Amino acid sequence: MKAAHILVILAILLLAGCAKDADMMDDKDAMPAEPAEPAAPVEPAEPAEPAEPAQPPAPEGEVIILGDTSATPGDVTIAAGGIVTFKNEAEKRPHMIIVDELAEKSTRMENGDTFTFTFEEAGEYTFRDIWVGSLRGTITVE
């Protein structure tokens, strides 16, 4: 019976010691719960699309600026197959350009509008504004 008492006392002491260790344990010493789920990978942002220009750039070639009453330059020389772009920068009026020898005509061009024409064959071509008699010039195609 003595042995049974000793076993009971040892069991009580053992349980008391475990409880004391549990009370002394700080939260920082506690074992973490299940590890957190890894964060979902972040998709890279789509690159922003570049803003479109208000008006497409003029093709390479000569540019003739149309003022209120004249064209600058008034005379140009280009190679066959060359491009001429007429750009209206007049402050007071629209223009409509015609190339006499080809009967090629622009639409009504307001300030900032352009008209582009490709001259395929060699020769001398006269352009003019159908509304402003002083706005004229020559395109020589070699």
Short mmCIF file of C-alpha atoms in Angstrom, two decimals:
data_model
loop_
_atom_site.label_atom_id
_atom_site.label_comp_id
_atom_site.label_asym_id
_atom_site.label_seq_id
_atom_site.Cartn_x
_atom_site.Cartn_y
_atom_site.Cartn_z
CA MET A 1 0.00 0.00 0.00
CA LYS A 2 2.90 2.22 0.67
CA ALA A 3 3.94 1.75 -2.94
CA ALA A 4 0.50 2.78 -4.16
CA HIS A 5 0.61 5.93 -2.04
CA ILE A 6 4.02 6.80 -3.38
CA LEU A 7 2.79 6.35 -6.97
CA VAL A 8 -0.23 8.59 -6.34
CA ILE A 9 1.98 11.29 -4.76
CA LEU A 10 4.41 11.12 -7.67
CA ALA A 11 1.55 11.39 -10.16
CA ILE A 12 0.15 14.46 -8.34
CA LEU A 13 3.58 16.13 -8.27
CA LEU A 14 4.14 15.36 -11.90
CA LEU A 15 0.78 16.82 -12.90
CA ALA A 16 1.35 19.86 -10.71
CA GLY A 17 4.73 20.48 -12.34
CA CYS A 18 3.24 20.28 -15.85
CA ALA A 19 0.52 22.74 -14.92
CA LYS A 20 3.08 25.15 -13.45
CA ASP A 21 5.17 25.00 -16.67
CA ALA A 22 2.05 25.72 -18.75
CA ASP A 23 1.22 28.81 -16.61
CA MET A 24 4.75 30.14 -17.00
CA MET A 25 4.77 29.83 -20.77
CA ASP A 26 4.61 33.26 -22.51
CA ASP A 27 2.66 33.85 -25.67
CA LYS A 28 5.95 34.46 -27.47
CA ASP A 29 7.03 30.93 -26.61
CA ALA A 30 3.79 29.42 -27.83
CA MET A 31 3.97 27.27 -30.88
CA PRO A 32 2.42 29.01 -33.86
CA ALA A 33 -0.77 27.65 -35.28
CA GLU A 34 -0.81 26.33 -38.81
CA PRO A 35 1.41 28.41 -41.10
CA ALA A 36 -0.44 31.10 -43.01
CA GLU A 37 -1.31 30.46 -46.63
CA PRO A 38 1.21 32.06 -48.95
CA ALA A 39 -0.09 35.20 -50.63
CA ALA A 40 -1.30 34.77 -54.17
CA PRO A 41 1.26 35.99 -56.70
CA VAL A 42 0.63 39.54 -57.86
CA GLU A 43 0.10 39.85 -61.59
CA PRO A 44 2.15 42.61 -63.18
CA ALA A 45 0.07 45.58 -64.26
CA GLU A 46 -0.66 45.88 -67.95
CA PRO A 47 1.40 48.66 -69.50
CA ALA A 48 -0.66 51.72 -70.34
CA GLU A 49 -1.35 52.13 -74.02
CA PRO A 50 0.26 55.19 -75.50
CA ALA A 51 -2.08 58.02 -76.25
CA GLU A 52 -2.92 58.35 -79.88
CA PRO A 53 -1.89 61.56 -81.54
CA ALA A 54 -4.71 63.92 -82.44
CA GLN A 55 -3.75 63.64 -86.10
CA PRO A 56 -1.48 61.05 -87.72
CA PRO A 57 1.96 62.33 -88.60
CA ALA A 58 2.44 63.44 -92.19
CA PRO A 59 4.23 60.91 -94.41
CA GLU A 60 7.82 61.73 -95.25
CA GLY A 61 8.20 64.16 -98.12
CA GLU A 62 7.67 67.85 -98.69
CA VAL A 63 5.23 69.85 -96.57
CA ILE A 64 3.64 72.99 -97.97
CA ILE A 65 2.14 75.27 -95.34
CA LEU A 66 -1.00 77.11 -96.41
CA GLY A 67 -1.36 80.55 -94.83
CA ASP A 68 -4.30 82.88 -95.29
CA THR A 69 -3.14 84.12 -98.71
CA SER A 70 0.04 82.21 -99.67
CA ALA A 71 1.82 78.85 -99.61
CA THR A 72 5.28 78.29 -98.08
CA PRO A 73 7.32 77.13 -99.87
CA GLY A 74 5.55 78.09 -103.08
CA ASP A 75 7.72 75.90 -105.29
CA VAL A 76 9.14 72.46 -104.44
CA THR A 77 11.12 69.79 -106.28
CA ILE A 78 10.69 66.10 -105.49
CA ALA A 79 11.62 62.74 -107.01
CA ALA A 80 9.04 60.70 -108.94
CA GLY A 81 6.93 58.80 -106.41
CA GLY A 82 7.48 61.58 -103.87
CA ILE A 83 4.86 62.81 -101.45
CA VAL A 84 3.67 66.36 -100.90
CA THR A 85 1.52 67.23 -97.89
CA PHE A 86 -0.45 70.47 -97.83
CA LYS A 87 -1.17 71.67 -94.28
CA ASN A 88 -3.64 74.45 -93.59
CA GLU A 89 -2.33 76.84 -90.95
CA ALA A 90 -4.51 79.76 -92.07
CA GLU A 91 -6.10 81.64 -89.21
CA LYS A 92 -8.98 83.17 -91.14
CA ARG A 93 -10.13 80.78 -93.84
CA PRO A 94 -10.41 77.21 -95.08
CA HIS A 95 -8.64 76.09 -98.25
CA MET A 96 -9.33 73.64 -101.07
CA ILE A 97 -6.26 72.74 -103.13
CA ILE A 98 -6.38 71.52 -106.73
CA VAL A 99 -3.49 70.18 -108.83
CA ASP A 100 -4.47 71.48 -112.28
CA GLU A 101 -2.65 68.94 -114.47
CA LEU A 102 -4.11 65.96 -112.61
CA ALA A 103 -7.52 67.36 -111.64
CA GLU A 104 -6.67 66.13 -108.14
CA LYS A 105 -8.52 68.08 -105.47
CA SER A 106 -8.52 68.15 -101.68
CA THR A 107 -11.62 68.38 -99.57
CA ARG A 108 -12.34 71.56 -97.64
CA MET A 109 -9.42 71.97 -95.24
CA GLU A 110 -9.93 73.83 -91.97
CA ASN A 111 -7.05 75.06 -89.82
CA GLY A 112 -4.83 72.08 -88.92
CA ASP A 113 -6.17 69.79 -91.68
CA THR A 114 -3.84 68.16 -94.22
CA PHE A 115 -4.07 66.82 -97.76
CA THR A 116 -1.37 64.42 -99.00
CA PHE A 117 -0.73 63.46 -102.60
CA THR A 118 1.85 61.19 -104.23
CA PHE A 119 3.29 62.40 -107.54
CA GLU A 120 4.16 59.28 -109.54
CA GLU A 121 5.32 60.75 -112.86
CA ALA A 122 7.97 63.33 -113.70
CA GLY A 123 6.68 66.72 -114.80
CA GLU A 124 5.73 70.16 -113.61
CA TYR A 125 2.47 70.50 -111.69
CA THR A 126 0.65 73.65 -110.66
CA PHE A 127 -1.34 73.72 -107.43
CA ARG A 128 -3.73 76.43 -106.33
CA ASP A 129 -6.48 77.20 -103.87
CA ILE A 130 -9.85 77.36 -105.62
CA TRP A 131 -11.00 80.18 -103.27
CA VAL A 132 -7.82 82.26 -102.82
CA GLY A 133 -6.26 83.25 -106.17
CA SER A 134 -2.92 84.31 -104.66
CA LEU A 135 -2.34 80.92 -103.03
CA ARG A 136 -0.56 78.95 -105.74
CA GLY A 137 2.73 77.24 -106.51
CA THR A 138 4.60 74.68 -108.58
CA ILE A 139 5.70 71.13 -107.84
CA THR A 140 8.50 69.86 -110.05
CA VAL A 141 8.78 66.05 -110.16
CA GLU A 142 12.08 64.70 -111.49
#
